[in-house]
GROMACS .gro file of C-alpha atoms in nm:
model
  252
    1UNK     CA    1   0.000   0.000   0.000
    2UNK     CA    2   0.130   0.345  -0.086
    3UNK     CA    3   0.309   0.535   0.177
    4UNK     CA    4   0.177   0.305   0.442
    5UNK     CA    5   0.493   0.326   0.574
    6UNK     CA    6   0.764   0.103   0.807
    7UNK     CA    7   1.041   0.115   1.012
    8UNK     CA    8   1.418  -0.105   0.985
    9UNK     CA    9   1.688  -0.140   1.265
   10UNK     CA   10   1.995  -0.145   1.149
   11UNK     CA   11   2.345  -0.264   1.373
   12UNK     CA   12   2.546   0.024   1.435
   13UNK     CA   13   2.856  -0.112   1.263
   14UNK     CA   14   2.882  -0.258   0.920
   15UNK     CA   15   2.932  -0.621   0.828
   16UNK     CA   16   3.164  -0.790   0.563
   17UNK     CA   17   3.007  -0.625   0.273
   18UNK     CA   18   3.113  -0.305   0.385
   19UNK     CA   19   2.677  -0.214   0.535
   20UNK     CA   20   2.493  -0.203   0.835
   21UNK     CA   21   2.328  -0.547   0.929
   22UNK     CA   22   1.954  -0.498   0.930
   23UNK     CA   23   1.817  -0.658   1.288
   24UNK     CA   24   1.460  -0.596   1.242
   25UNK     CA   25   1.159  -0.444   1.084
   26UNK     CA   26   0.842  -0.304   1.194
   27UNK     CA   27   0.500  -0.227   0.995
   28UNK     CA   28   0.121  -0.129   1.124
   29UNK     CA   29   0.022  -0.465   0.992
   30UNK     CA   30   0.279  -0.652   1.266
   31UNK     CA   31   0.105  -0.484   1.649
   32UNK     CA   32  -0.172  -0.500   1.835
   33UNK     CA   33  -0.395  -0.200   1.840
   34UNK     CA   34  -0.730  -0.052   1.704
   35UNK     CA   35  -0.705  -0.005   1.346
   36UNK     CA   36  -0.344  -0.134   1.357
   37UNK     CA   37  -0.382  -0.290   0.988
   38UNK     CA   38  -0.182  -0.093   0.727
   39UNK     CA   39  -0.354   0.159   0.565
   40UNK     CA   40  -0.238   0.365   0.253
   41UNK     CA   41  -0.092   0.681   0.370
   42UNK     CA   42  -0.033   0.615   0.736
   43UNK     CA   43   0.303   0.758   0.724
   44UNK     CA   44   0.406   0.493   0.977
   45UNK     CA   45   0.789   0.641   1.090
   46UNK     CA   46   0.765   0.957   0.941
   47UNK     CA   47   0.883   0.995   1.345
   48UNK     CA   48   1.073   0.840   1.506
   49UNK     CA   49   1.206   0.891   1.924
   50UNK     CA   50   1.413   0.644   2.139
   51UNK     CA   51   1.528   0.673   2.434
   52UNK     CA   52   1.724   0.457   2.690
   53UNK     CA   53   1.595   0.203   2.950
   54UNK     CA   54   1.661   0.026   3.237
   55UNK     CA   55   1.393  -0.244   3.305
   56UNK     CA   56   1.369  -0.375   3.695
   57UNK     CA   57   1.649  -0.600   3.796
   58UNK     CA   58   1.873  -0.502   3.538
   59UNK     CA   59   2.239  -0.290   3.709
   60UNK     CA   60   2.289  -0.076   3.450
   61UNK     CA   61   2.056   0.015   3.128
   62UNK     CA   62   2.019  -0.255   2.894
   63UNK     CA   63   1.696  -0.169   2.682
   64UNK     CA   64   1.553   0.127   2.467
   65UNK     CA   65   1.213   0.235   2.425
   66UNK     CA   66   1.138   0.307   2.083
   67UNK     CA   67   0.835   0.564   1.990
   68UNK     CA   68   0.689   0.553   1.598
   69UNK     CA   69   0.490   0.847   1.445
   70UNK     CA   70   0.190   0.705   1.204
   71UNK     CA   71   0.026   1.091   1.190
   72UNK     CA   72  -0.135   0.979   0.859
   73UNK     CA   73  -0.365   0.655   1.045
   74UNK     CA   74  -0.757   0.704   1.047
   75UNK     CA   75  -0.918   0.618   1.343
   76UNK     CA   76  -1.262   0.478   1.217
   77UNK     CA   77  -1.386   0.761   1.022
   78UNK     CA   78  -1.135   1.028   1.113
   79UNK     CA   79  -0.910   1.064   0.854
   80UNK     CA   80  -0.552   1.153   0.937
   81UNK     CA   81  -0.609   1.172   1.293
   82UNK     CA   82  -0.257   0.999   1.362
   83UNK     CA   83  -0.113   0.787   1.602
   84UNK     CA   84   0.172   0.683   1.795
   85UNK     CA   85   0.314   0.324   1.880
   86UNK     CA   86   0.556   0.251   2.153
   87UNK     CA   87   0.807  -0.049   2.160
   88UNK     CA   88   1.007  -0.170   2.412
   89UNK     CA   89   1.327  -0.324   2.257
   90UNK     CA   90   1.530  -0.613   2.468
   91UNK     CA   91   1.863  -0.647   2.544
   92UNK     CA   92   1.818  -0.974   2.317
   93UNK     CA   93   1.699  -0.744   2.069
   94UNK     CA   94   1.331  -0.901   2.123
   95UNK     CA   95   1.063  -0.599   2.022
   96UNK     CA   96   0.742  -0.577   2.243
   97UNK     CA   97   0.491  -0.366   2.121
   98UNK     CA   98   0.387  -0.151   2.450
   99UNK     CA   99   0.133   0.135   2.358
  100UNK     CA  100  -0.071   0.232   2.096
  101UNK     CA  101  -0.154   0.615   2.201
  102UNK     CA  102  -0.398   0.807   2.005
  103UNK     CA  103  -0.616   1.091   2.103
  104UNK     CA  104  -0.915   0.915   2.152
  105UNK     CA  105  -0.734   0.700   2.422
  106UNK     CA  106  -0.861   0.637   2.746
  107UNK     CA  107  -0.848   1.017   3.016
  108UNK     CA  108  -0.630   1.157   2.693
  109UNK     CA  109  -0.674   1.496   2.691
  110UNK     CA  110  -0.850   1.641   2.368
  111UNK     CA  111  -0.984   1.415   2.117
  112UNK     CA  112  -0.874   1.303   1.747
  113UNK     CA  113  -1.000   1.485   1.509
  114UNK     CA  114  -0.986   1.462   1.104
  115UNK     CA  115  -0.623   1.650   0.982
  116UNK     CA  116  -0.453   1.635   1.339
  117UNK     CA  117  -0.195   1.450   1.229
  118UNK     CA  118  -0.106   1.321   1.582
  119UNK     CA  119   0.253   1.165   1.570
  120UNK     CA  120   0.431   1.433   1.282
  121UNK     CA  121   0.719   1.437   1.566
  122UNK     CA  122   0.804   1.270   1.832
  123UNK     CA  123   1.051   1.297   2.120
  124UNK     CA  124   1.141   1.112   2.402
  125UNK     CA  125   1.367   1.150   2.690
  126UNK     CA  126   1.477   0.905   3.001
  127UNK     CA  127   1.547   1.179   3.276
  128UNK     CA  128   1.714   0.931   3.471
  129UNK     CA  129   1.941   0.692   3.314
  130UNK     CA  130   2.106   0.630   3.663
  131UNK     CA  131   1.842   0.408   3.833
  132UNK     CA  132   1.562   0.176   3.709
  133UNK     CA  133   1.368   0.348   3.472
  134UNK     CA  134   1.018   0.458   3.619
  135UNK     CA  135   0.683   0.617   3.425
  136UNK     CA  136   0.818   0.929   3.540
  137UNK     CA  137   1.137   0.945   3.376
  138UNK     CA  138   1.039   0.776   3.064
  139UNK     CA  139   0.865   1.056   2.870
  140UNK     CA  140   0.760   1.092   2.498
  141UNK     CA  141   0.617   1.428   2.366
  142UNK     CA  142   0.374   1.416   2.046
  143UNK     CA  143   0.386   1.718   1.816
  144UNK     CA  144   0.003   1.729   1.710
  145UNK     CA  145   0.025   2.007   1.448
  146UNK     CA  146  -0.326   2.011   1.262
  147UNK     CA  147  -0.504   2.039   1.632
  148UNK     CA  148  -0.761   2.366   1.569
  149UNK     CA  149  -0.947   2.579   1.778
  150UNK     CA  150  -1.257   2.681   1.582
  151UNK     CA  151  -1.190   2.807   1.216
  152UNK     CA  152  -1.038   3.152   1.308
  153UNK     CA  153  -0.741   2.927   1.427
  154UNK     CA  154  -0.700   2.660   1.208
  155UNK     CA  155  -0.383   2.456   1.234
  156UNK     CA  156  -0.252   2.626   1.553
  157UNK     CA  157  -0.159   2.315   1.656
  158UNK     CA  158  -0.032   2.193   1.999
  159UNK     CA  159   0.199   1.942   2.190
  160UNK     CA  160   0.051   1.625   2.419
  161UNK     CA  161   0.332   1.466   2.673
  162UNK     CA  162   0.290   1.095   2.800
  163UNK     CA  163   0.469   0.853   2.979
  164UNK     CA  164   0.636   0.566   2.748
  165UNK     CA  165   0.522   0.336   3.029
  166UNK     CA  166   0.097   0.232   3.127
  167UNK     CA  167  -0.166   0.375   3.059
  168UNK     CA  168  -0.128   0.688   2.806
  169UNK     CA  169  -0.415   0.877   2.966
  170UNK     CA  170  -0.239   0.780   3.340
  171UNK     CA  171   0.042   1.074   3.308
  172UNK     CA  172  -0.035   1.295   3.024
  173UNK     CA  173  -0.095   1.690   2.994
  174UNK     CA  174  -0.141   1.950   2.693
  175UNK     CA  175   0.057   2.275   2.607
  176UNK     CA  176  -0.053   2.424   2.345
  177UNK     CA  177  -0.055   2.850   2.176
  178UNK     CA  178  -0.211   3.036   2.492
  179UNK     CA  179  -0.193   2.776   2.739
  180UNK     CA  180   0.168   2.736   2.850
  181UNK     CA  181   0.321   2.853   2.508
  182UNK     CA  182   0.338   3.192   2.556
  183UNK     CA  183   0.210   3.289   2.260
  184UNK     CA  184  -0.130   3.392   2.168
  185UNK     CA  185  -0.310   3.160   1.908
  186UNK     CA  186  -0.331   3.179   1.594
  187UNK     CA  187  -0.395   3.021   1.254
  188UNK     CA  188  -0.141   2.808   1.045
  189UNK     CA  189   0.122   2.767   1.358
  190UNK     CA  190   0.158   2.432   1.332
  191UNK     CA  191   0.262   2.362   1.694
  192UNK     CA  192   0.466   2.055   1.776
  193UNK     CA  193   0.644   2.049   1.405
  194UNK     CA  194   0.942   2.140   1.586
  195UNK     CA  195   1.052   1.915   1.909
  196UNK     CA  196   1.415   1.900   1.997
  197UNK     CA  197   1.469   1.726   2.372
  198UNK     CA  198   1.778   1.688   2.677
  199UNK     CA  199   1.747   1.518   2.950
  200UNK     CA  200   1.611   1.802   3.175
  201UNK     CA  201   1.400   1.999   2.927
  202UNK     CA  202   1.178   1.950   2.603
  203UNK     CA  203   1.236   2.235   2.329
  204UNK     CA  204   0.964   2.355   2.141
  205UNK     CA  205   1.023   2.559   1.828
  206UNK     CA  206   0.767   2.826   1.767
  207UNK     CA  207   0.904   2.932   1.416
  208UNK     CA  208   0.555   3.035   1.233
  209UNK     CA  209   0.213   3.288   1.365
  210UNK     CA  210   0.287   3.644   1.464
  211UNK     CA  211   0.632   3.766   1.518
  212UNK     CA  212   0.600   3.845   1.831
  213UNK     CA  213   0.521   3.471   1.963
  214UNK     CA  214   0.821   3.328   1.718
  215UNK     CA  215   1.082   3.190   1.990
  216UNK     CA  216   1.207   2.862   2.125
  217UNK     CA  217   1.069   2.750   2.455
  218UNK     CA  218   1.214   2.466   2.718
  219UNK     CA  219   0.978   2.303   2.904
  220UNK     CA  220   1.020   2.062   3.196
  221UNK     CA  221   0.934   1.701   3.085
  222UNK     CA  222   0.708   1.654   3.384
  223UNK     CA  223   0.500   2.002   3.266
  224UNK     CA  224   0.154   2.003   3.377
  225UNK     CA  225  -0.120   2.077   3.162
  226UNK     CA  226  -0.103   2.519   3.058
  227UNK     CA  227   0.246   2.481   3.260
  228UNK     CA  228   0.491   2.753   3.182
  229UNK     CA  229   0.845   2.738   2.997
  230UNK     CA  230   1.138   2.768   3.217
  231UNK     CA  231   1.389   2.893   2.953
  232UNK     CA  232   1.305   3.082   2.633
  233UNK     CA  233   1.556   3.176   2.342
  234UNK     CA  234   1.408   3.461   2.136
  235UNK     CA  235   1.520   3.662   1.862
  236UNK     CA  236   1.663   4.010   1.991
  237UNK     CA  237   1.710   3.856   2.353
  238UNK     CA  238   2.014   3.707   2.500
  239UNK     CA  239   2.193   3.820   2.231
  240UNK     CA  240   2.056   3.638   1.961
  241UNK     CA  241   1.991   3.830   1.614
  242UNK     CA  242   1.683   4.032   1.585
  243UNK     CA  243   1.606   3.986   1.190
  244UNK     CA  244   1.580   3.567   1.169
  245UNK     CA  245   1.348   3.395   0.978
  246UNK     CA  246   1.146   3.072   1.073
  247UNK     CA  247   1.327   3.119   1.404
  248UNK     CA  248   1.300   2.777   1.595
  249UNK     CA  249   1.189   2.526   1.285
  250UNK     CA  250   1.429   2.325   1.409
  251UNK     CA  251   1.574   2.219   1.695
  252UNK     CA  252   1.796   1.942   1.857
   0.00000   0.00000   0.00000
Protein backbone atom coordinates (compact mmCIF):
# COMPACT_ATOMS: atom_id res chain seq x y z
CA UNK A 1 0.00 0.00 0.00
CA UNK A 2 1.30 3.45 -0.86
CA UNK A 3 3.09 5.35 1.77
CA UNK A 4 1.77 3.05 4.42
CA UNK A 5 4.93 3.26 5.74
CA UNK A 6 7.64 1.03 8.07
CA UNK A 7 10.41 1.15 10.12
CA UNK A 8 14.18 -1.05 9.85
CA UNK A 9 16.88 -1.40 12.65
CA UNK A 10 19.95 -1.45 11.49
CA UNK A 11 23.45 -2.64 13.73
CA UNK A 12 25.46 0.24 14.35
CA UNK A 13 28.56 -1.12 12.63
CA UNK A 14 28.82 -2.58 9.20
CA UNK A 15 29.32 -6.21 8.28
CA UNK A 16 31.64 -7.90 5.63
CA UNK A 17 30.07 -6.25 2.73
CA UNK A 18 31.13 -3.05 3.85
CA UNK A 19 26.77 -2.14 5.35
CA UNK A 20 24.93 -2.03 8.35
CA UNK A 21 23.28 -5.47 9.29
CA UNK A 22 19.54 -4.98 9.30
CA UNK A 23 18.17 -6.58 12.88
CA UNK A 24 14.60 -5.96 12.42
CA UNK A 25 11.59 -4.44 10.84
CA UNK A 26 8.42 -3.04 11.94
CA UNK A 27 5.00 -2.27 9.95
CA UNK A 28 1.21 -1.29 11.24
CA UNK A 29 0.22 -4.65 9.92
CA UNK A 30 2.79 -6.52 12.66
CA UNK A 31 1.05 -4.84 16.49
CA UNK A 32 -1.72 -5.00 18.35
CA UNK A 33 -3.95 -2.00 18.40
CA UNK A 34 -7.30 -0.52 17.04
CA UNK A 35 -7.05 -0.05 13.46
CA UNK A 36 -3.44 -1.34 13.57
CA UNK A 37 -3.82 -2.90 9.88
CA UNK A 38 -1.82 -0.93 7.27
CA UNK A 39 -3.54 1.59 5.65
CA UNK A 40 -2.38 3.65 2.53
CA UNK A 41 -0.92 6.81 3.70
CA UNK A 42 -0.33 6.15 7.36
CA UNK A 43 3.03 7.58 7.24
CA UNK A 44 4.06 4.93 9.77
CA UNK A 45 7.89 6.41 10.90
CA UNK A 46 7.65 9.57 9.41
CA UNK A 47 8.83 9.95 13.45
CA UNK A 48 10.73 8.40 15.06
CA UNK A 49 12.06 8.91 19.24
CA UNK A 50 14.13 6.44 21.39
CA UNK A 51 15.28 6.73 24.34
CA UNK A 52 17.24 4.57 26.90
CA UNK A 53 15.95 2.03 29.50
CA UNK A 54 16.61 0.26 32.37
CA UNK A 55 13.93 -2.44 33.05
CA UNK A 56 13.69 -3.75 36.95
CA UNK A 57 16.49 -6.00 37.96
CA UNK A 58 18.73 -5.02 35.38
CA UNK A 59 22.39 -2.90 37.09
CA UNK A 60 22.89 -0.76 34.50
CA UNK A 61 20.56 0.15 31.28
CA UNK A 62 20.19 -2.55 28.94
CA UNK A 63 16.96 -1.69 26.82
CA UNK A 64 15.53 1.27 24.67
CA UNK A 65 12.13 2.35 24.25
CA UNK A 66 11.38 3.07 20.83
CA UNK A 67 8.35 5.64 19.90
CA UNK A 68 6.89 5.53 15.98
CA UNK A 69 4.90 8.47 14.45
CA UNK A 70 1.90 7.05 12.04
CA UNK A 71 0.26 10.91 11.90
CA UNK A 72 -1.35 9.79 8.59
CA UNK A 73 -3.65 6.55 10.45
CA UNK A 74 -7.57 7.04 10.47
CA UNK A 75 -9.18 6.18 13.43
CA UNK A 76 -12.62 4.78 12.17
CA UNK A 77 -13.86 7.61 10.22
CA UNK A 78 -11.35 10.28 11.13
CA UNK A 79 -9.10 10.64 8.54
CA UNK A 80 -5.52 11.53 9.37
CA UNK A 81 -6.09 11.72 12.93
CA UNK A 82 -2.57 9.99 13.62
CA UNK A 83 -1.13 7.87 16.02
CA UNK A 84 1.72 6.83 17.95
CA UNK A 85 3.14 3.24 18.80
CA UNK A 86 5.56 2.51 21.53
CA UNK A 87 8.07 -0.49 21.60
CA UNK A 88 10.07 -1.70 24.12
CA UNK A 89 13.27 -3.24 22.57
CA UNK A 90 15.30 -6.13 24.68
CA UNK A 91 18.63 -6.47 25.44
CA UNK A 92 18.18 -9.74 23.17
CA UNK A 93 16.99 -7.44 20.69
CA UNK A 94 13.31 -9.01 21.23
CA UNK A 95 10.63 -5.99 20.22
CA UNK A 96 7.42 -5.77 22.43
CA UNK A 97 4.91 -3.66 21.21
CA UNK A 98 3.87 -1.51 24.50
CA UNK A 99 1.33 1.35 23.58
CA UNK A 100 -0.71 2.32 20.96
CA UNK A 101 -1.54 6.15 22.01
CA UNK A 102 -3.98 8.07 20.05
CA UNK A 103 -6.16 10.91 21.03
CA UNK A 104 -9.15 9.15 21.52
CA UNK A 105 -7.34 7.00 24.22
CA UNK A 106 -8.61 6.37 27.46
CA UNK A 107 -8.48 10.17 30.16
CA UNK A 108 -6.30 11.57 26.93
CA UNK A 109 -6.74 14.96 26.91
CA UNK A 110 -8.50 16.41 23.68
CA UNK A 111 -9.84 14.15 21.17
CA UNK A 112 -8.74 13.03 17.47
CA UNK A 113 -10.00 14.85 15.09
CA UNK A 114 -9.86 14.62 11.04
CA UNK A 115 -6.23 16.50 9.82
CA UNK A 116 -4.53 16.35 13.39
CA UNK A 117 -1.95 14.50 12.29
CA UNK A 118 -1.06 13.21 15.82
CA UNK A 119 2.53 11.65 15.70
CA UNK A 120 4.31 14.33 12.82
CA UNK A 121 7.19 14.37 15.66
CA UNK A 122 8.04 12.70 18.32
CA UNK A 123 10.51 12.97 21.20
CA UNK A 124 11.41 11.12 24.02
CA UNK A 125 13.67 11.50 26.90
CA UNK A 126 14.77 9.05 30.01
CA UNK A 127 15.47 11.79 32.76
CA UNK A 128 17.14 9.31 34.71
CA UNK A 129 19.41 6.92 33.14
CA UNK A 130 21.06 6.30 36.63
CA UNK A 131 18.42 4.08 38.33
CA UNK A 132 15.62 1.76 37.09
CA UNK A 133 13.68 3.48 34.72
CA UNK A 134 10.18 4.58 36.19
CA UNK A 135 6.83 6.17 34.25
CA UNK A 136 8.18 9.29 35.40
CA UNK A 137 11.37 9.45 33.76
CA UNK A 138 10.39 7.76 30.64
CA UNK A 139 8.65 10.56 28.70
CA UNK A 140 7.60 10.92 24.98
CA UNK A 141 6.17 14.28 23.66
CA UNK A 142 3.74 14.16 20.46
CA UNK A 143 3.86 17.18 18.16
CA UNK A 144 0.03 17.29 17.10
CA UNK A 145 0.25 20.07 14.48
CA UNK A 146 -3.26 20.11 12.62
CA UNK A 147 -5.04 20.39 16.32
CA UNK A 148 -7.61 23.66 15.69
CA UNK A 149 -9.47 25.79 17.78
CA UNK A 150 -12.57 26.81 15.82
CA UNK A 151 -11.90 28.07 12.16
CA UNK A 152 -10.38 31.52 13.08
CA UNK A 153 -7.41 29.27 14.27
CA UNK A 154 -7.00 26.60 12.08
CA UNK A 155 -3.83 24.56 12.34
CA UNK A 156 -2.52 26.26 15.53
CA UNK A 157 -1.59 23.15 16.56
CA UNK A 158 -0.32 21.93 19.99
CA UNK A 159 1.99 19.42 21.90
CA UNK A 160 0.51 16.25 24.19
CA UNK A 161 3.32 14.66 26.73
CA UNK A 162 2.90 10.95 28.00
CA UNK A 163 4.69 8.53 29.79
CA UNK A 164 6.36 5.66 27.48
CA UNK A 165 5.22 3.36 30.29
CA UNK A 166 0.97 2.32 31.27
CA UNK A 167 -1.66 3.75 30.59
CA UNK A 168 -1.28 6.88 28.06
CA UNK A 169 -4.15 8.77 29.66
CA UNK A 170 -2.39 7.80 33.40
CA UNK A 171 0.42 10.74 33.08
CA UNK A 172 -0.35 12.95 30.24
CA UNK A 173 -0.95 16.90 29.94
CA UNK A 174 -1.41 19.50 26.93
CA UNK A 175 0.57 22.75 26.07
CA UNK A 176 -0.53 24.24 23.45
CA UNK A 177 -0.55 28.50 21.76
CA UNK A 178 -2.11 30.36 24.92
CA UNK A 179 -1.93 27.76 27.39
CA UNK A 180 1.68 27.36 28.50
CA UNK A 181 3.21 28.53 25.08
CA UNK A 182 3.38 31.92 25.56
CA UNK A 183 2.10 32.89 22.60
CA UNK A 184 -1.30 33.92 21.68
CA UNK A 185 -3.10 31.60 19.08
CA UNK A 186 -3.31 31.79 15.94
CA UNK A 187 -3.95 30.21 12.54
CA UNK A 188 -1.41 28.08 10.45
CA UNK A 189 1.22 27.67 13.58
CA UNK A 190 1.58 24.32 13.32
CA UNK A 191 2.62 23.62 16.94
CA UNK A 192 4.66 20.55 17.76
CA UNK A 193 6.44 20.49 14.05
CA UNK A 194 9.42 21.40 15.86
CA UNK A 195 10.52 19.15 19.09
CA UNK A 196 14.15 19.00 19.97
CA UNK A 197 14.69 17.26 23.72
CA UNK A 198 17.78 16.88 26.77
CA UNK A 199 17.47 15.18 29.50
CA UNK A 200 16.11 18.02 31.75
CA UNK A 201 14.00 19.99 29.27
CA UNK A 202 11.78 19.50 26.03
CA UNK A 203 12.36 22.35 23.29
CA UNK A 204 9.64 23.55 21.41
CA UNK A 205 10.23 25.59 18.28
CA UNK A 206 7.67 28.26 17.67
CA UNK A 207 9.04 29.32 14.16
CA UNK A 208 5.55 30.35 12.33
CA UNK A 209 2.13 32.88 13.65
CA UNK A 210 2.87 36.44 14.64
CA UNK A 211 6.32 37.66 15.18
CA UNK A 212 6.00 38.45 18.31
CA UNK A 213 5.21 34.71 19.63
CA UNK A 214 8.21 33.28 17.18
CA UNK A 215 10.82 31.90 19.90
CA UNK A 216 12.07 28.62 21.25
CA UNK A 217 10.69 27.50 24.55
CA UNK A 218 12.14 24.66 27.18
CA UNK A 219 9.78 23.03 29.04
CA UNK A 220 10.20 20.62 31.96
CA UNK A 221 9.34 17.01 30.85
CA UNK A 222 7.08 16.54 33.84
CA UNK A 223 5.00 20.02 32.66
CA UNK A 224 1.54 20.03 33.77
CA UNK A 225 -1.20 20.77 31.62
CA UNK A 226 -1.03 25.19 30.58
CA UNK A 227 2.46 24.81 32.60
CA UNK A 228 4.91 27.53 31.82
CA UNK A 229 8.45 27.38 29.97
CA UNK A 230 11.38 27.68 32.17
CA UNK A 231 13.89 28.93 29.53
CA UNK A 232 13.05 30.82 26.33
CA UNK A 233 15.56 31.76 23.42
CA UNK A 234 14.08 34.61 21.36
CA UNK A 235 15.20 36.62 18.62
CA UNK A 236 16.63 40.10 19.91
CA UNK A 237 17.10 38.56 23.53
CA UNK A 238 20.14 37.07 25.00
CA UNK A 239 21.93 38.20 22.31
CA UNK A 240 20.56 36.38 19.61
CA UNK A 241 19.91 38.30 16.14
CA UNK A 242 16.83 40.32 15.85
CA UNK A 243 16.06 39.86 11.90
CA UNK A 244 15.80 35.67 11.69
CA UNK A 245 13.48 33.95 9.78
CA UNK A 246 11.46 30.72 10.73
CA UNK A 247 13.27 31.19 14.04
CA UNK A 248 13.00 27.77 15.95
CA UNK A 249 11.89 25.26 12.85
CA UNK A 250 14.29 23.25 14.09
CA UNK A 251 15.74 22.19 16.95
CA UNK A 252 17.96 19.42 18.57
Amino acid sequence: MQFAGGVVAFRPSLNTNGIPTPMFGMGQGRVDGPDSAAQASDGYGSSLAMAPYRPSGAATITDSMLAVGAPGEDLSTTVDAGAVQVYHIKADETVVHTQWIDQNASDVEGEAEPGDFFGQRVAAVNTATNVVSTAATMRLAVGVPGEEYGAEHSESGGIALFSMLGAPGAADSWIEPGHGIPAESAPRQYTGLSLGSSPSLLYVGMPYGPAQGRAVYGFPWNVASGGAPTQTFKPGEGGLPTDVGAFGATVR
